[in-house]
Coordinates of C-alpha atoms and ligand atoms in Angstrom, one line a residue:
M1 CA -20.3 19.6 -0.3
K2 CA -19.7 16.0 1.1
R3 CA -20.2 17.2 4.5
R4 CA -23.2 19.1 3.8
T5 CA -24.2 15.7 2.1
L6 CA -23.3 13.2 4.7
L7 CA -25.6 15.6 7.2
I8 CA -28.3 15.2 5.3
S9 CA -28.1 11.5 4.1
T10 CA -26.9 10.7 7.9
V11 CA -30.3 12.2 9.0
V12 CA -32.3 11.1 6.3
A13 CA -31.8 7.6 7.4
G14 CA -31.9 8.4 10.9
A15 CA -35.3 9.4 10.0
L16 CA -36.4 6.9 8.4
L17 CA -35.3 4.5 10.7
G18 CA -37.1 6.3 13.6
T19 CA -33.8 6.6 14.7
T20 CA -31.9 9.7 16.4
A21 CA -30.0 11.3 13.9
I22 CA -26.1 12.0 14.8
A23 CA -24.7 14.9 13.0
Q24 CA -21.5 13.0 11.1
D25 CA -20.0 16.3 9.6
L26 CA -16.3 15.3 9.3
P27 CA -14.5 18.1 10.4
Q28 CA -13.2 21.4 8.3
L29 CA -10.3 22.9 6.3
E30 CA -10.2 26.3 6.2
Q31 CA -8.2 28.0 2.8
K32 CA -5.2 29.6 3.8
E33 CA -1.9 30.5 2.7
R34 CA 0.4 27.9 4.4
Y35 CA -1.6 24.4 6.3
K36 CA 0.3 23.2 9.7
V37 CA 0.5 19.1 8.4
G38 CA 1.3 15.3 9.8
F39 CA 3.1 12.5 8.1
A40 CA 2.7 9.8 10.3
Q41 CA 5.0 7.6 9.0
M42 CA 5.5 3.7 9.5
E43 CA 8.7 2.7 9.0
S44 CA 11.4 3.7 6.6
N45 CA 14.1 0.1 6.2
N46 CA 12.7 -0.1 2.8
P47 CA 13.1 1.8 -0.7
W48 CA 9.4 1.9 -0.6
R49 CA 8.6 3.9 2.1
I50 CA 11.7 6.6 1.9
A51 CA 10.6 7.3 -1.1
E52 CA 7.1 7.9 0.0
T53 CA 8.2 10.2 3.0
K54 CA 11.1 12.1 0.2
S55 CA 7.7 12.4 -1.8
F56 CA 5.8 14.3 1.2
H57 CA 8.8 16.6 1.6
D58 CA 9.3 17.1 -2.1
T59 CA 6.0 18.7 -2.2
A60 CA 5.7 20.4 1.1
E61 CA 7.4 23.5 -0.1
A62 CA 5.2 23.9 -3.0
C63 CA 2.7 23.2 -1.2
G64 CA 2.2 25.3 1.7
W65 CA 2.7 22.7 4.2
D66 CA 4.6 23.1 7.2
L67 CA 5.6 19.5 7.1
I68 CA 6.3 17.3 10.9
A69 CA 7.0 13.8 10.0
T70 CA 7.7 11.1 11.8
D71 CA 8.8 7.3 11.6
A72 CA 7.2 4.3 13.5
A73 CA 10.3 2.6 13.1
G74 CA 7.7 -0.2 12.5
S75 CA 5.5 -0.2 15.3
A76 CA 1.7 0.0 15.2
A77 CA 2.1 1.4 18.5
K78 CA 4.8 4.5 18.4
Q79 CA 2.5 5.7 14.9
V80 CA -0.3 5.7 17.4
A81 CA 1.9 7.6 19.4
D82 CA 3.1 9.5 16.7
V83 CA -0.4 11.0 15.9
D84 CA -1.1 11.9 19.0
S85 CA 1.9 13.8 19.1
M86 CA 1.1 16.0 15.8
I87 CA -2.8 16.4 17.0
A88 CA -0.7 17.8 20.4
Q89 CA 1.4 20.0 18.1
G90 CA -2.0 21.7 16.5
I91 CA -1.8 19.9 12.8
D92 CA -4.5 21.5 10.9
V93 CA -4.2 17.6 8.6
L94 CA -3.1 14.6 9.0
F95 CA -1.7 12.1 6.4
L96 CA -1.5 8.9 7.6
P97 CA -0.1 5.1 5.8
P98 CA -1.5 2.8 8.8
R99 CA 0.9 0.2 9.5
E100 CA -2.2 -2.8 10.4
E101 CA -5.4 -2.1 9.6
K102 CA -7.0 -2.5 13.5
P103 CA -3.8 -0.7 15.5
L104 CA -4.4 2.1 14.1
I105 CA -8.0 2.9 14.4
P106 CA -7.4 4.8 17.4
A107 CA -5.6 6.8 15.2
V108 CA -7.8 7.9 13.7
M109 CA -10.4 8.4 15.7
K110 CA -8.5 10.7 18.0
A111 CA -7.7 12.7 14.9
R112 CA -11.5 13.0 14.0
A113 CA -12.5 13.7 17.9
A114 CA -9.5 16.7 17.4
G115 CA -11.4 18.2 14.2
I116 CA -8.6 16.9 12.7
P117 CA -9.2 16.4 8.7
T118 CA -7.8 12.8 7.8
F119 CA -6.7 11.1 4.6
L120 CA -5.6 7.6 4.7
V121 CA -2.6 7.3 2.5
D122 CA -1.5 4.0 0.5
R123 CA -2.5 1.6 3.5
S124 CA -6.1 1.2 5.1
V125 CA -7.5 0.7 8.0
D126 CA -10.7 -1.7 9.3
P127 CA -13.6 -0.3 7.3
A128 CA -16.1 -2.3 9.6
V129 CA -14.8 0.1 12.6
A130 CA -14.0 3.0 10.1
K131 CA -15.3 4.2 7.0
P132 CA -14.1 7.1 5.1
G133 CA -16.3 10.2 4.9
E134 CA -17.4 9.5 8.4
H135 CA -14.2 9.0 10.6
F136 CA -11.9 10.2 8.3
V137 CA -12.6 12.4 4.5
A138 CA -11.1 9.5 2.1
F139 CA -8.3 6.6 1.2
L140 CA -6.6 7.9 -1.6
G141 CA -4.6 4.2 -2.7
S142 CA -4.0 1.4 -4.9
D143 CA -6.6 -1.3 -5.7
F144 CA -4.4 -4.1 -3.8
I145 CA -7.1 -7.0 -5.1
D146 CA -6.7 -5.7 -8.4
Q147 CA -2.9 -6.0 -8.1
G148 CA -2.6 -9.4 -6.6
N149 CA -4.6 -10.3 -9.4
R150 CA -3.2 -8.9 -12.4
A151 CA 0.0 -10.8 -10.5
A152 CA -2.2 -13.9 -11.3
Q153 CA -2.9 -13.4 -14.2
W154 CA 0.5 -12.6 -15.6
L155 CA 1.5 -15.3 -13.9
M156 CA -1.1 -17.9 -15.8
E157 CA -0.4 -16.4 -18.9
N158 CA 3.3 -16.7 -19.0
F159 CA 4.2 -20.1 -17.1
D160 CA 5.0 -22.4 -19.4
G161 CA 5.2 -25.9 -16.9
D162 CA 2.7 -28.5 -16.5
K163 CA 2.5 -27.8 -12.8
G164 CA 2.8 -24.8 -11.2
V165 CA 4.3 -25.2 -7.2
I166 CA 4.4 -21.7 -5.5
V167 CA 5.0 -20.2 -2.4
Q168 CA 3.7 -16.6 -1.1
L169 CA 6.0 -14.6 0.5
E170 CA 3.2 -12.2 2.3
G171 CA 3.1 -8.8 3.9
T172 CA 3.1 -7.2 7.3
T173 CA 0.3 -9.3 9.1
G174 CA -3.0 -7.2 9.5
S175 CA -2.4 -4.8 6.2
S176 CA -4.3 -4.2 4.3
P177 CA -1.6 -4.3 0.9
A178 CA -1.4 -7.7 2.5
N179 CA -4.9 -8.8 3.3
D180 CA -5.8 -7.6 -0.2
R181 CA -2.5 -8.7 -2.3
K182 CA -3.1 -12.3 -1.1
K183 CA -7.0 -12.5 -1.5
G184 CA -6.6 -11.0 -5.2
F185 CA -3.9 -13.7 -6.0
D186 CA -5.5 -16.7 -4.5
D187 CA -9.1 -16.2 -6.2
A188 CA -7.5 -15.6 -9.6
I189 CA -5.1 -18.7 -9.1
A190 CA -7.7 -20.4 -7.9
A191 CA -9.2 -20.9 -11.3
D192 CA -6.5 -22.8 -13.0
D193 CA -5.5 -25.7 -12.2
R194 CA -2.0 -26.3 -12.8
F195 CA -1.0 -24.1 -9.8
E196 CA -0.9 -25.0 -6.3
I197 CA 0.2 -22.5 -3.5
V198 CA 2.1 -25.3 -0.7
A199 CA 3.0 -22.3 1.9
S200 CA 2.1 -18.7 2.4
Q201 CA 4.0 -17.0 5.6
T202 CA 5.0 -13.4 6.0
G203 CA 8.3 -11.8 5.3
D204 CA 6.9 -8.6 7.0
F205 CA 7.3 -6.3 3.3
A206 CA 10.8 -6.7 4.2
R207 CA 13.9 -8.4 2.2
D208 CA 15.7 -9.9 5.3
L209 CA 12.9 -11.7 6.2
G210 CA 11.8 -12.5 3.0
R211 CA 15.7 -14.2 2.0
Q212 CA 14.8 -16.3 5.7
V213 CA 11.7 -17.1 4.9
M214 CA 12.4 -18.3 1.7
E215 CA 15.2 -20.4 2.6
T216 CA 13.0 -22.3 5.0
L217 CA 10.4 -22.9 2.8
L218 CA 12.2 -24.3 0.1
Q219 CA 13.8 -27.0 2.9
A220 CA 10.3 -28.1 3.0
H221 CA 9.1 -27.7 -0.7
P222 CA 12.0 -28.2 -2.6
N223 CA 10.4 -28.2 -5.6
V224 CA 8.3 -25.0 -5.6
N225 CA 8.9 -23.6 -9.3
V226 CA 6.8 -20.4 -8.6
V227 CA 7.5 -17.1 -5.6
Y228 CA 4.6 -14.9 -5.6
A229 CA 5.9 -12.0 -3.0
H230 CA 3.8 -9.2 -2.0
N231 CA 6.5 -6.8 -2.4
D232 CA 9.5 -6.4 -4.3
E233 CA 12.0 -6.8 -1.0
M234 CA 10.8 -9.7 -0.3
A235 CA 11.0 -11.3 -4.3
I236 CA 14.8 -10.0 -4.0
G237 CA 15.4 -11.4 -0.4
A238 CA 13.9 -15.3 -2.2
I239 CA 16.0 -14.7 -5.1
Q240 CA 19.3 -13.9 -3.0
A241 CA 17.7 -17.7 -0.5
L242 CA 16.9 -19.4 -4.0
E243 CA 20.7 -18.3 -6.1
L244 CA 22.4 -19.8 -2.7
A245 CA 20.5 -23.0 -2.8
G246 CA 21.7 -23.3 -6.5
R247 CA 18.3 -22.4 -8.3
K248 CA 17.9 -20.1 -10.7
P249 CA 15.6 -17.6 -10.5
G250 CA 13.9 -16.5 -13.7
E251 CA 14.5 -19.9 -15.5
D252 CA 13.9 -22.7 -13.6
V253 CA 11.3 -20.5 -10.9
T254 CA 9.5 -17.8 -12.0
I255 CA 8.8 -15.2 -9.7
V256 CA 5.7 -12.4 -9.4
S257 CA 5.9 -9.4 -7.2
I258 CA 4.4 -6.2 -6.5
D259 CA 5.9 -2.5 -6.2
G260 CA 8.4 -1.8 -8.6
T261 CA 11.6 -0.8 -7.0
R262 CA 14.8 -0.1 -9.1
D263 CA 16.3 -3.3 -8.2
A264 CA 13.0 -5.3 -9.3
L265 CA 13.0 -3.4 -12.3
Q266 CA 17.1 -4.7 -12.8
A267 CA 16.2 -8.1 -11.6
I268 CA 13.8 -7.7 -14.7
I269 CA 16.3 -7.2 -16.9
D270 CA 18.2 -10.0 -15.4
G271 CA 16.4 -12.1 -16.4
K272 CA 15.7 -13.0 -12.8
M273 CA 12.3 -11.7 -12.3
G274 CA 9.2 -12.3 -14.1
V275 CA 6.8 -9.7 -13.3
T276 CA 6.2 -6.7 -10.8
V277 CA 2.6 -5.0 -10.9
E278 CA 3.6 -0.9 -9.8
S279 CA 2.3 0.5 -6.6
S280 CA 3.5 4.0 -6.3
P281 CA 5.1 5.2 -3.2
F282 CA 5.0 8.5 -4.8
F283 CA 1.6 10.4 -2.9
G284 CA 2.9 14.1 -2.1
P285 CA 1.5 15.3 -5.2
L286 CA -2.1 13.5 -4.7
A287 CA -1.9 14.8 -1.0
C288 CA -1.7 18.3 -1.9
E289 CA -4.3 18.2 -4.3
I290 CA -6.7 16.6 -3.1
M291 CA -6.4 18.2 0.4
K292 CA -6.5 21.6 -1.5
K293 CA -10.2 20.4 -3.4
Y294 CA -11.7 19.4 0.2
A295 CA -10.2 22.9 1.7
A296 CA -12.4 24.2 -1.4
G297 CA -15.2 22.5 -0.8
E298 CA -15.1 20.3 -3.2
T299 CA -16.4 16.5 -3.2
I300 CA -13.7 13.6 -2.5
P301 CA -14.6 10.5 -3.0
E302 CA -14.3 8.1 -0.6
W303 CA -11.3 6.2 -2.7
V304 CA -9.0 8.2 -4.8
K305 CA -8.0 5.1 -7.1
V306 CA -4.9 5.0 -7.8
E307 CA -4.1 3.8 -11.7
D308 CA -0.8 1.1 -11.6
R309 CA 1.2 -0.2 -14.4
I310 CA 2.7 -3.3 -14.8
F311 CA 6.6 -4.3 -15.2
T312 CA 7.6 -6.4 -17.7
K313 CA 11.1 -7.2 -19.7
D314 CA 9.2 -5.6 -22.4
N315 CA 9.4 -2.5 -21.0
A316 CA 11.6 -2.3 -17.5
A317 CA 15.0 -0.6 -18.8
D318 CA 12.5 2.0 -20.0
H319 CA 10.8 2.5 -16.9
I320 CA 14.0 2.0 -14.5
D321 CA 15.4 5.7 -14.6
E322 CA 12.4 6.9 -12.5
A323 CA 12.3 3.7 -10.4
Y324 CA 13.1 4.8 -6.6
Ligands
LIG401 O1 1.3 -0.2 1.2 C1 2.0 -0.4 -0.1 C2 3.4 -1.4 1.2 O2 4.0 -1.1 2.1 C3 4.4 -1.5 -0.7 O3 4.2 -2.5 -1.2 C4 5.4 -2.4 -0.3 O4 6.8 -2.0 -0.8 C5 5.7 -1.5 1.0 O5 6.2 -1.8 2.9

């Protein structure tokens, strides 16, 4: 069992270093018919978040969950308080998508101290401070660096101009997808000297802010011909801003994004968006499967990686009916 392995390796490492070994055994989860489960959502202002919360609700009955689901309304402080309240209500297990990497660390540590097994879903926390296998059981989610990398690869393969002038719309500052999607894209695109990122600014993963930021950046950089958005909501906002300014997304501006929402797939079908790299919000069934394995004493990898597809004009119409 992983919990035992961890305890043993910590003891061995401690002995080798001549330090006092501290047992870092993770909280146990007993096997039973029903579980009191906490799902502390960060916000519900976009289709992705709504689909993720629905996925937990849809999974609850079949998985034997008495689900307590909260909505922090975009506030990391409220998300921490929501976890506090769940701990006080005696949850057996916590599923947490941390809005930002650092402010949610106290929530992870408090759940750990209260003996509640915690699984981070879709986003992670600062790994220098809170670690899987030690402070929480595992991270269930996508490889955000790879998503940014694949968005850049698609752009490099499909852009047919001489010079790509890129505006990047970043996700929530301090969140793991914003940090990693930027790194994955920036590192890959740096290898192709046709491209220059002239501006990179947060739109907080929100459509309206994405539109406003794009409006402002268009004034400063009227020659922009590529938009890389860290999610589809901001990409749709950018398309609105570009069209209002008389530009033609899909013709004179290439739009590259991440998620796979219904509106994004429609924009691809309509020829306004080039690509969206999938980032699935349907975590309920995976959360159920991993929780049951953990309760059965199976080894859980520190990162349960979700494999993502890519949506372009070649397959968007095939997938729009299953989109959210
Ligand atoms: O953490 C995943 C990101 O969060 C999604 O890409 C975005 O749409 C959501 O708000």
